Amino acid sequence: MLLRYKRFLADIELPDGQVVVAHVPNTGTMATCWAPGAPVQLSRSDDPRRKLAWTLERVDMGAGWVGVHTGRPNAVVAEAIAAGRIPAVAGFREVRREVVFAPPGQERGRLDLGLYAGQTADTLVEIKNCTLLDGDCLRFPDAVSLRGRKHLGLLAEALTQGYRAVMLFALNRPEGSRFAPAWGVDPVYARRLAEVAALGVEVLAVRLHHTPDGLEVGDGVAVELAEGGAD
């Protein structure tokens, strides 16, 4: 990887020396996730409707792959939940993607998963790709996240409508033994996460493991929500 620019573009040198422009499907800063010269993995599409054939999928920062394509974890997590591999949200017979939630009297929004026909209340889940490494801690977000704040509000409102609500952070790199919000990046988001957790929103963090062909969900990781947590 030679250069990231205009947020969604990167110049990548292929093994044959050719330099291509790849789409970067990540709205954050990608802090700690890329550096000039870092090895990368791309995917290629032959769809003629696409402006760019190449997409940046993951970057190796020295300890293994870091998943920077923020759209990838959702399908992997949904599959793991359906297979019962995440104990806190196991036992649901129906998993729906991209669920519209319309709180009474408020603007409707969209959450990543809806879980139905289980032994607990129907459950709404929001998933965030987490890659910001701070010492031995992985943090979210890596940039001010207005959308992230909105999703927390939707989860809190879901509780009042009788749903379970889950905020799940997918830790998409091998380093780090715990998760905490990025107080130094977006203190409003960090504070709001702690607030909705106190209301009953369940905050989970799970490790994603990279395989030669994709991603797998691994074990849960400790969560620390208090300001200064994991410092």
PDB file of C-alpha atoms in Angstrom:
ATOM      1  CA  MET A   1       0.000   0.000   0.000  1.00  0.00           C
ATOM      2  CA  LEU A   2       1.572   3.243  -1.147  1.00  0.00           C
ATOM      3  CA  LEU A   3      -0.938   5.968  -0.286  1.00  0.00           C
ATOM      4  CA  ARG A   4      -4.485   6.506   0.968  1.00  0.00           C
ATOM      5  CA  TYR A   5      -6.206   9.678  -0.207  1.00  0.00           C
ATOM      6  CA  LYS A   6      -9.647  11.267  -0.522  1.00  0.00           C
ATOM      7  CA  ARG A   7     -10.654   8.776   2.206  1.00  0.00           C
ATOM      8  CA  PHE A   8     -11.982   6.140  -0.191  1.00  0.00           C
ATOM      9  CA  LEU A   9      -8.992   5.692  -2.523  1.00  0.00           C
ATOM     10  CA  ALA A  10      -5.609   4.025  -2.194  1.00  0.00           C
ATOM     11  CA  ASP A  11      -2.685   3.477  -4.519  1.00  0.00           C
ATOM     12  CA  ILE A  12      -1.571  -0.151  -4.336  1.00  0.00           C
ATOM     13  CA  GLU A  13       1.487  -1.715  -5.955  1.00  0.00           C
ATOM     14  CA  LEU A  14       0.772  -5.230  -7.231  1.00  0.00           C
ATOM     15  CA  PRO A  15       3.421  -7.995  -7.141  1.00  0.00           C
ATOM     16  CA  ASP A  16       4.216  -7.351 -10.817  1.00  0.00           C
ATOM     17  CA  GLY A  17       5.006  -3.706 -10.065  1.00  0.00           C
ATOM     18  CA  GLN A  18       1.797  -2.300 -11.546  1.00  0.00           C
ATOM     19  CA  VAL A  19       0.174   0.433  -9.441  1.00  0.00           C
ATOM     20  CA  VAL A  20      -3.624   0.333  -9.257  1.00  0.00           C
ATOM     21  CA  VAL A  21      -6.207   2.524  -7.554  1.00  0.00           C
ATOM     22  CA  ALA A  22      -8.356   0.578  -5.072  1.00  0.00           C
ATOM     23  CA  HIS A  23     -11.598   1.496  -3.354  1.00  0.00           C
ATOM     24  CA  VAL A  24     -11.205   1.818   0.431  1.00  0.00           C
ATOM     25  CA  PRO A  25     -14.537   0.803   2.049  1.00  0.00           C
ATOM     26  CA  ASN A  26     -13.831   2.512   5.365  1.00  0.00           C
ATOM     27  CA  THR A  27     -15.111   5.917   6.500  1.00  0.00           C
ATOM     28  CA  GLY A  28     -12.750   6.184   9.483  1.00  0.00           C
ATOM     29  CA  THR A  29      -9.194   7.427   9.722  1.00  0.00           C
ATOM     30  CA  MET A  30      -7.793   3.870   9.699  1.00  0.00           C
ATOM     31  CA  ALA A  31      -5.365   5.003  12.392  1.00  0.00           C
ATOM     32  CA  THR A  32      -2.984   2.132  13.309  1.00  0.00           C
ATOM     33  CA  CYS A  33      -4.355   0.179  10.311  1.00  0.00           C
ATOM     34  CA  TRP A  34      -2.124   1.237   7.468  1.00  0.00           C
ATOM     35  CA  ALA A  35       1.294   2.627   6.681  1.00  0.00           C
ATOM     36  CA  PRO A  36       3.124   3.220   3.402  1.00  0.00           C
ATOM     37  CA  GLY A  37       4.598  -0.067   2.245  1.00  0.00           C
ATOM     38  CA  ALA A  38       2.363  -2.290   4.386  1.00  0.00           C
ATOM     39  CA  PRO A  39       1.321  -5.548   2.680  1.00  0.00           C
ATOM     40  CA  VAL A  40      -2.349  -5.656   1.701  1.00  0.00           C
ATOM     41  CA  GLN A  41      -4.922  -8.004   0.268  1.00  0.00           C
ATOM     42  CA  LEU A  42      -7.289  -6.827  -2.451  1.00  0.00           C
ATOM     43  CA  SER A  43     -10.407  -8.249  -4.031  1.00  0.00           C
ATOM     44  CA  ARG A  44     -11.228  -7.727  -7.695  1.00  0.00           C
ATOM     45  CA  SER A  45     -14.589  -7.302  -9.404  1.00  0.00           C
ATOM     46  CA  ASP A  46     -15.219  -7.611 -13.131  1.00  0.00           C
ATOM     47  CA  ASP A  47     -18.545  -5.784 -12.860  1.00  0.00           C
ATOM     48  CA  PRO A  48     -18.453  -3.184 -15.669  1.00  0.00           C
ATOM     49  CA  ARG A  49     -20.678  -0.848 -13.636  1.00  0.00           C
ATOM     50  CA  ARG A  50     -17.964  -0.321 -11.048  1.00  0.00           C
ATOM     51  CA  LYS A  51     -15.605   2.608 -11.397  1.00  0.00           C
ATOM     52  CA  LEU A  52     -12.807   0.725  -9.622  1.00  0.00           C
ATOM     53  CA  ALA A  53     -12.161  -2.976 -10.073  1.00  0.00           C
ATOM     54  CA  TRP A  54     -10.035  -3.333  -6.926  1.00  0.00           C
ATOM     55  CA  THR A  55     -11.167  -3.141  -3.291  1.00  0.00           C
ATOM     56  CA  LEU A  56      -8.919  -2.999  -0.236  1.00  0.00           C
ATOM     57  CA  GLU A  57      -9.813  -5.845   2.132  1.00  0.00           C
ATOM     58  CA  ARG A  58      -7.066  -6.139   4.744  1.00  0.00           C
ATOM     59  CA  VAL A  59      -3.680  -4.792   5.743  1.00  0.00           C
ATOM     60  CA  ASP A  60      -0.812  -6.520   7.564  1.00  0.00           C
ATOM     61  CA  MET A  61       0.675  -4.189  10.169  1.00  0.00           C
ATOM     62  CA  GLY A  62       3.203  -6.773  11.347  1.00  0.00           C
ATOM     63  CA  ALA A  63       1.155  -9.023  13.636  1.00  0.00           C
ATOM     64  CA  GLY A  64      -1.297 -10.395  11.086  1.00  0.00           C
ATOM     65  CA  TRP A  65      -4.189  -9.203   8.985  1.00  0.00           C
ATOM     66  CA  VAL A  66      -6.261  -6.165   9.982  1.00  0.00           C
ATOM     67  CA  GLY A  67      -9.693  -6.139   8.359  1.00  0.00           C
ATOM     68  CA  VAL A  68     -10.375  -2.644   7.043  1.00  0.00           C
ATOM     69  CA  HIS A  69     -13.405  -3.436   4.856  1.00  0.00           C
ATOM     70  CA  THR A  70     -16.110  -2.361   7.289  1.00  0.00           C
ATOM     71  CA  GLY A  71     -18.840  -4.197   5.386  1.00  0.00           C
ATOM     72  CA  ARG A  72     -17.366  -7.658   5.884  1.00  0.00           C
ATOM     73  CA  PRO A  73     -17.971  -8.356   9.611  1.00  0.00           C
ATOM     74  CA  ASN A  74     -21.771  -8.118   9.444  1.00  0.00           C
ATOM     75  CA  ALA A  75     -22.290 -11.227   7.350  1.00  0.00           C
ATOM     76  CA  VAL A  76     -19.688 -13.153   9.364  1.00  0.00           C
ATOM     77  CA  VAL A  77     -21.310 -12.217  12.678  1.00  0.00           C
ATOM     78  CA  ALA A  78     -24.800 -12.990  11.354  1.00  0.00           C
ATOM     79  CA  GLU A  79     -23.647 -16.436  10.259  1.00  0.00           C
ATOM     80  CA  ALA A  80     -21.998 -17.071  13.635  1.00  0.00           C
ATOM     81  CA  ILE A  81     -25.145 -16.061  15.517  1.00  0.00           C
ATOM     82  CA  ALA A  82     -27.304 -18.306  13.336  1.00  0.00           C
ATOM     83  CA  ALA A  83     -24.912 -21.181  14.071  1.00  0.00           C
ATOM     84  CA  GLY A  84     -24.975 -20.499  17.823  1.00  0.00           C
ATOM     85  CA  ARG A  85     -21.291 -19.588  18.021  1.00  0.00           C
ATOM     86  CA  ILE A  86     -21.798 -16.395  20.066  1.00  0.00           C
ATOM     87  CA  PRO A  87     -23.278 -17.644  23.368  1.00  0.00           C
ATOM     88  CA  ALA A  88     -24.764 -14.324  24.511  1.00  0.00           C
ATOM     89  CA  VAL A  89     -27.024 -14.194  21.451  1.00  0.00           C
ATOM     90  CA  ALA A  90     -27.463 -17.898  20.691  1.00  0.00           C
ATOM     91  CA  GLY A  91     -30.749 -19.749  20.285  1.00  0.00           C
ATOM     92  CA  PHE A  92     -32.599 -17.612  17.720  1.00  0.00           C
ATOM     93  CA  ARG A  93     -34.174 -19.420  14.790  1.00  0.00           C
ATOM     94  CA  GLU A  94     -34.416 -16.334  12.591  1.00  0.00           C
ATOM     95  CA  VAL A  95     -31.677 -13.806  11.828  1.00  0.00           C
ATOM     96  CA  ARG A  96     -32.568 -10.839   9.623  1.00  0.00           C
ATOM     97  CA  ARG A  97     -30.115  -8.375   8.113  1.00  0.00           C
ATOM     98  CA  GLU A  98     -30.539  -4.584   7.869  1.00  0.00           C
ATOM     99  CA  VAL A  99     -33.600  -4.216  10.100  1.00  0.00           C
ATOM    100  CA  VAL A 100     -35.586  -0.981   9.961  1.00  0.00           C
ATOM    101  CA  PHE A 101     -36.557   0.269  13.415  1.00  0.00           C
ATOM    102  CA  ALA A 102     -39.039   3.123  13.752  1.00  0.00           C
ATOM    103  CA  PRO A 103     -39.429   4.354  17.357  1.00  0.00           C
ATOM    104  CA  PRO A 104     -42.800   6.030  17.955  1.00  0.00           C
ATOM    105  CA  GLY A 105     -42.596   9.730  17.203  1.00  0.00           C
ATOM    106  CA  GLN A 106     -38.961   9.547  16.090  1.00  0.00           C
ATOM    107  CA  GLU A 107     -37.067   9.255  12.836  1.00  0.00           C
ATOM    108  CA  ARG A 108     -36.694   5.662  11.777  1.00  0.00           C
ATOM    109  CA  GLY A 109     -33.282   4.087  11.478  1.00  0.00           C
ATOM    110  CA  ARG A 110     -31.596   0.883  10.451  1.00  0.00           C
ATOM    111  CA  LEU A 111     -29.771  -1.634  12.648  1.00  0.00           C
ATOM    112  CA  ASP A 112     -27.578  -4.432  11.398  1.00  0.00           C
ATOM    113  CA  LEU A 113     -29.411  -7.493  12.711  1.00  0.00           C
ATOM    114  CA  GLY A 114     -32.751  -8.546  14.104  1.00  0.00           C
ATOM    115  CA  LEU A 115     -32.916 -11.845  16.012  1.00  0.00           C
ATOM    116  CA  TYR A 116     -36.294 -13.556  16.357  1.00  0.00           C
ATOM    117  CA  ALA A 117     -37.958 -16.757  17.560  1.00  0.00           C
ATOM    118  CA  GLY A 118     -35.573 -17.379  20.426  1.00  0.00           C
ATOM    119  CA  GLN A 119     -35.879 -18.142  24.108  1.00  0.00           C
ATOM    120  CA  THR A 120     -35.471 -14.468  25.034  1.00  0.00           C
ATOM    121  CA  ALA A 121     -37.099 -11.327  23.691  1.00  0.00           C
ATOM    122  CA  ASP A 122     -36.587 -10.375  20.069  1.00  0.00           C
ATOM    123  CA  THR A 123     -33.180  -8.715  19.862  1.00  0.00           C
ATOM    124  CA  LEU A 124     -31.766  -5.855  17.783  1.00  0.00           C
ATOM    125  CA  VAL A 125     -28.017  -5.834  17.171  1.00  0.00           C
ATOM    126  CA  GLU A 126     -25.671  -3.166  15.841  1.00  0.00           C
ATOM    127  CA  ILE A 127     -22.191  -4.273  14.732  1.00  0.00           C
ATOM    128  CA  LYS A 128     -19.105  -2.068  14.529  1.00  0.00           C
ATOM    129  CA  ASN A 129     -15.807  -3.012  12.920  1.00  0.00           C
ATOM    130  CA  CYS A 130     -13.099  -2.201  15.481  1.00  0.00           C
ATOM    131  CA  THR A 131      -9.450  -1.818  14.465  1.00  0.00           C
ATOM    132  CA  LEU A 132      -7.974   1.102  16.454  1.00  0.00           C
ATOM    133  CA  LEU A 133      -5.111  -0.330  18.504  1.00  0.00           C
ATOM    134  CA  ASP A 134      -4.047   1.520  21.657  1.00  0.00           C
ATOM    135  CA  GLY A 135      -1.427  -0.477  23.532  1.00  0.00           C
ATOM    136  CA  ASP A 136      -3.112  -3.727  24.530  1.00  0.00           C
ATOM    137  CA  CYS A 137      -6.596  -2.320  23.930  1.00  0.00           C
ATOM    138  CA  LEU A 138      -8.810  -2.075  20.887  1.00  0.00           C
ATOM    139  CA  ARG A 139     -11.020   0.990  20.747  1.00  0.00           C
ATOM    140  CA  PHE A 140     -13.949   2.406  18.770  1.00  0.00           C
ATOM    141  CA  PRO A 141     -14.398   4.778  17.022  1.00  0.00           C
ATOM    142  CA  ASP A 142     -11.251   5.941  15.236  1.00  0.00           C
ATOM    143  CA  ALA A 143     -12.979   9.182  14.182  1.00  0.00           C
ATOM    144  CA  VAL A 144     -15.956  11.179  15.469  1.00  0.00           C
ATOM    145  CA  SER A 145     -18.992   9.000  14.652  1.00  0.00           C
ATOM    146  CA  LEU A 146     -22.334  10.765  14.382  1.00  0.00           C
ATOM    147  CA  ARG A 147     -23.884   7.627  12.869  1.00  0.00           C
ATOM    148  CA  GLY A 148     -22.518   5.597  15.749  1.00  0.00           C
ATOM    149  CA  ARG A 149     -24.176   7.917  18.255  1.00  0.00           C
ATOM    150  CA  LYS A 150     -27.475   7.580  16.385  1.00  0.00           C
ATOM    151  CA  HIS A 151     -27.268   3.798  16.520  1.00  0.00           C
ATOM    152  CA  LEU A 152     -26.760   3.903  20.288  1.00  0.00           C
ATOM    153  CA  GLY A 153     -29.883   6.031  20.570  1.00  0.00           C
ATOM    154  CA  LEU A 154     -31.858   3.519  18.523  1.00  0.00           C
ATOM    155  CA  LEU A 155     -30.686   0.659  20.732  1.00  0.00           C
ATOM    156  CA  ALA A 156     -31.684   2.541  23.875  1.00  0.00           C
ATOM    157  CA  GLU A 157     -35.098   3.235  22.379  1.00  0.00           C
ATOM    158  CA  ALA A 158     -35.479  -0.416  21.405  1.00  0.00           C
ATOM    159  CA  LEU A 159     -35.316  -1.331  25.093  1.00  0.00           C
ATOM    160  CA  THR A 160     -38.387   0.805  25.771  1.00  0.00           C
ATOM    161  CA  GLN A 161     -40.256  -1.120  23.064  1.00  0.00           C
ATOM    162  CA  GLY A 162     -39.593  -4.481  24.683  1.00  0.00           C
ATOM    163  CA  TYR A 163     -36.594  -5.606  22.653  1.00  0.00           C
ATOM    164  CA  ARG A 164     -33.249  -6.803  23.866  1.00  0.00           C
ATOM    165  CA  ALA A 165     -30.595  -4.495  22.458  1.00  0.00           C
ATOM    166  CA  VAL A 166     -26.982  -5.461  21.751  1.00  0.00           C
ATOM    167  CA  MET A 167     -24.017  -3.347  20.686  1.00  0.00           C
ATOM    168  CA  LEU A 168     -21.422  -5.753  19.302  1.00  0.00           C
ATOM    169  CA  PHE A 169     -17.856  -4.707  18.495  1.00  0.00           C
ATOM    170  CA  ALA A 170     -16.076  -6.972  16.023  1.00  0.00           C
ATOM    171  CA  LEU A 171     -12.360  -6.781  16.864  1.00  0.00           C
ATOM    172  CA  ASN A 172     -10.866  -7.212  13.422  1.00  0.00           C
ATOM    173  CA  ARG A 173      -7.172  -7.693  14.152  1.00  0.00           C
ATOM    174  CA  PRO A 174      -5.122 -10.132  16.243  1.00  0.00           C
ATOM    175  CA  GLU A 175      -3.625  -7.745  18.821  1.00  0.00           C
ATOM    176  CA  GLY A 176      -5.274  -6.387  21.953  1.00  0.00           C
ATOM    177  CA  SER A 177      -6.761  -8.310  24.861  1.00  0.00           C
ATOM    178  CA  ARG A 178      -9.701  -6.006  25.682  1.00  0.00           C
ATOM    179  CA  PHE A 179     -12.106  -3.440  24.253  1.00  0.00           C
ATOM    180  CA  ALA A 180     -12.860   0.081  25.431  1.00  0.00           C
ATOM    181  CA  PRO A 181     -14.459   3.114  23.781  1.00  0.00           C
ATOM    182  CA  ALA A 182     -12.110   5.718  22.327  1.00  0.00           C
ATOM    183  CA  TRP A 183     -12.580   8.482  24.883  1.00  0.00           C
ATOM    184  CA  GLY A 184      -9.783  10.505  23.338  1.00  0.00           C
ATOM    185  CA  VAL A 185     -11.295  10.381  19.844  1.00  0.00           C
ATOM    186  CA  ASP A 186     -15.044  10.780  20.415  1.00  0.00           C
ATOM    187  CA  PRO A 187     -15.854  11.380  24.078  1.00  0.00           C
ATOM    188  CA  VAL A 188     -19.525  11.972  23.253  1.00  0.00           C
ATOM    189  CA  TYR A 189     -19.803   8.501  21.750  1.00  0.00           C
ATOM    190  CA  ALA A 190     -17.857   6.948  24.618  1.00  0.00           C
ATOM    191  CA  ARG A 191     -20.065   8.613  27.221  1.00  0.00           C
ATOM    192  CA  ARG A 192     -23.224   7.644  25.365  1.00  0.00           C
ATOM    193  CA  LEU A 193     -22.081   4.022  25.146  1.00  0.00           C
ATOM    194  CA  ALA A 194     -21.648   3.905  28.906  1.00  0.00           C
ATOM    195  CA  GLU A 195     -25.058   5.541  29.376  1.00  0.00           C
ATOM    196  CA  VAL A 196     -26.971   3.109  27.192  1.00  0.00           C
ATOM    197  CA  ALA A 197     -25.160   0.184  28.796  1.00  0.00           C
ATOM    198  CA  ALA A 198     -26.419   1.420  32.166  1.00  0.00           C
ATOM    199  CA  LEU A 199     -29.938   1.428  30.703  1.00  0.00           C
ATOM    200  CA  GLY A 200     -29.620  -2.213  29.691  1.00  0.00           C
ATOM    201  CA  VAL A 201     -28.045  -2.282  26.236  1.00  0.00           C
ATOM    202  CA  GLU A 202     -25.696  -5.277  26.219  1.00  0.00           C
ATOM    203  CA  VAL A 203     -22.176  -4.449  25.037  1.00  0.00           C
ATOM    204  CA  LEU A 204     -20.245  -7.356  23.559  1.00  0.00           C
ATOM    205  CA  ALA A 205     -16.833  -7.638  21.907  1.00  0.00           C
ATOM    206  CA  VAL A 206     -15.757 -10.659  19.871  1.00  0.00           C
ATOM    207  CA  ARG A 207     -12.520 -11.422  18.082  1.00  0.00           C
ATOM    208  CA  LEU A 208     -12.508 -11.995  14.343  1.00  0.00           C
ATOM    209  CA  HIS A 209      -9.891 -14.422  13.043  1.00  0.00           C
ATOM    210  CA  HIS A 210      -8.549 -14.128   9.513  1.00  0.00           C
ATOM    211  CA  THR A 211      -8.294 -17.254   7.399  1.00  0.00           C
ATOM    212  CA  PRO A 212      -6.783 -17.539   3.917  1.00  0.00           C
ATOM    213  CA  ASP A 213     -10.266 -17.158   2.448  1.00  0.00           C
ATOM    214  CA  GLY A 214     -12.054 -14.824   4.845  1.00  0.00           C
ATOM    215  CA  LEU A 215     -13.093 -14.313   8.465  1.00  0.00           C
ATOM    216  CA  GLU A 216     -14.319 -16.393  11.381  1.00  0.00           C
ATOM    217  CA  VAL A 217     -15.782 -15.351  14.718  1.00  0.00           C
ATOM    218  CA  GLY A 218     -13.672 -16.316  17.712  1.00  0.00           C
ATOM    219  CA  ASP A 219     -13.996 -15.857  21.450  1.00  0.00           C
ATOM    220  CA  GLY A 220     -15.442 -12.967  23.394  1.00  0.00           C
ATOM    221  CA  VAL A 221     -13.120 -10.236  24.677  1.00  0.00           C
ATOM    222  CA  ALA A 222     -13.345  -8.237  27.915  1.00  0.00           C
ATOM    223  CA  VAL A 223     -15.168  -4.880  27.729  1.00  0.00           C
ATOM    224  CA  GLU A 224     -14.241  -1.846  29.854  1.00  0.00           C
ATOM    225  CA  LEU A 225     -16.605   1.127  29.536  1.00  0.00           C
ATOM    226  CA  ALA A 226     -15.508   3.477  32.303  1.00  0.00           C
ATOM    227  CA  GLU A 227     -13.585   6.599  31.307  1.00  0.00           C
ATOM    228  CA  GLY A 228      -9.919   5.775  31.543  1.00  0.00           C
ATOM    229  CA  GLY A 229     -10.713   2.076  31.199  1.00  0.00           C
ATOM    230  CA  ALA A 230      -7.966  -0.043  29.627  1.00  0.00           C
ATOM    231  CA  ASP A 231      -5.402   2.735  30.065  1.00  0.00           C
TER     232      ASP A 231
END
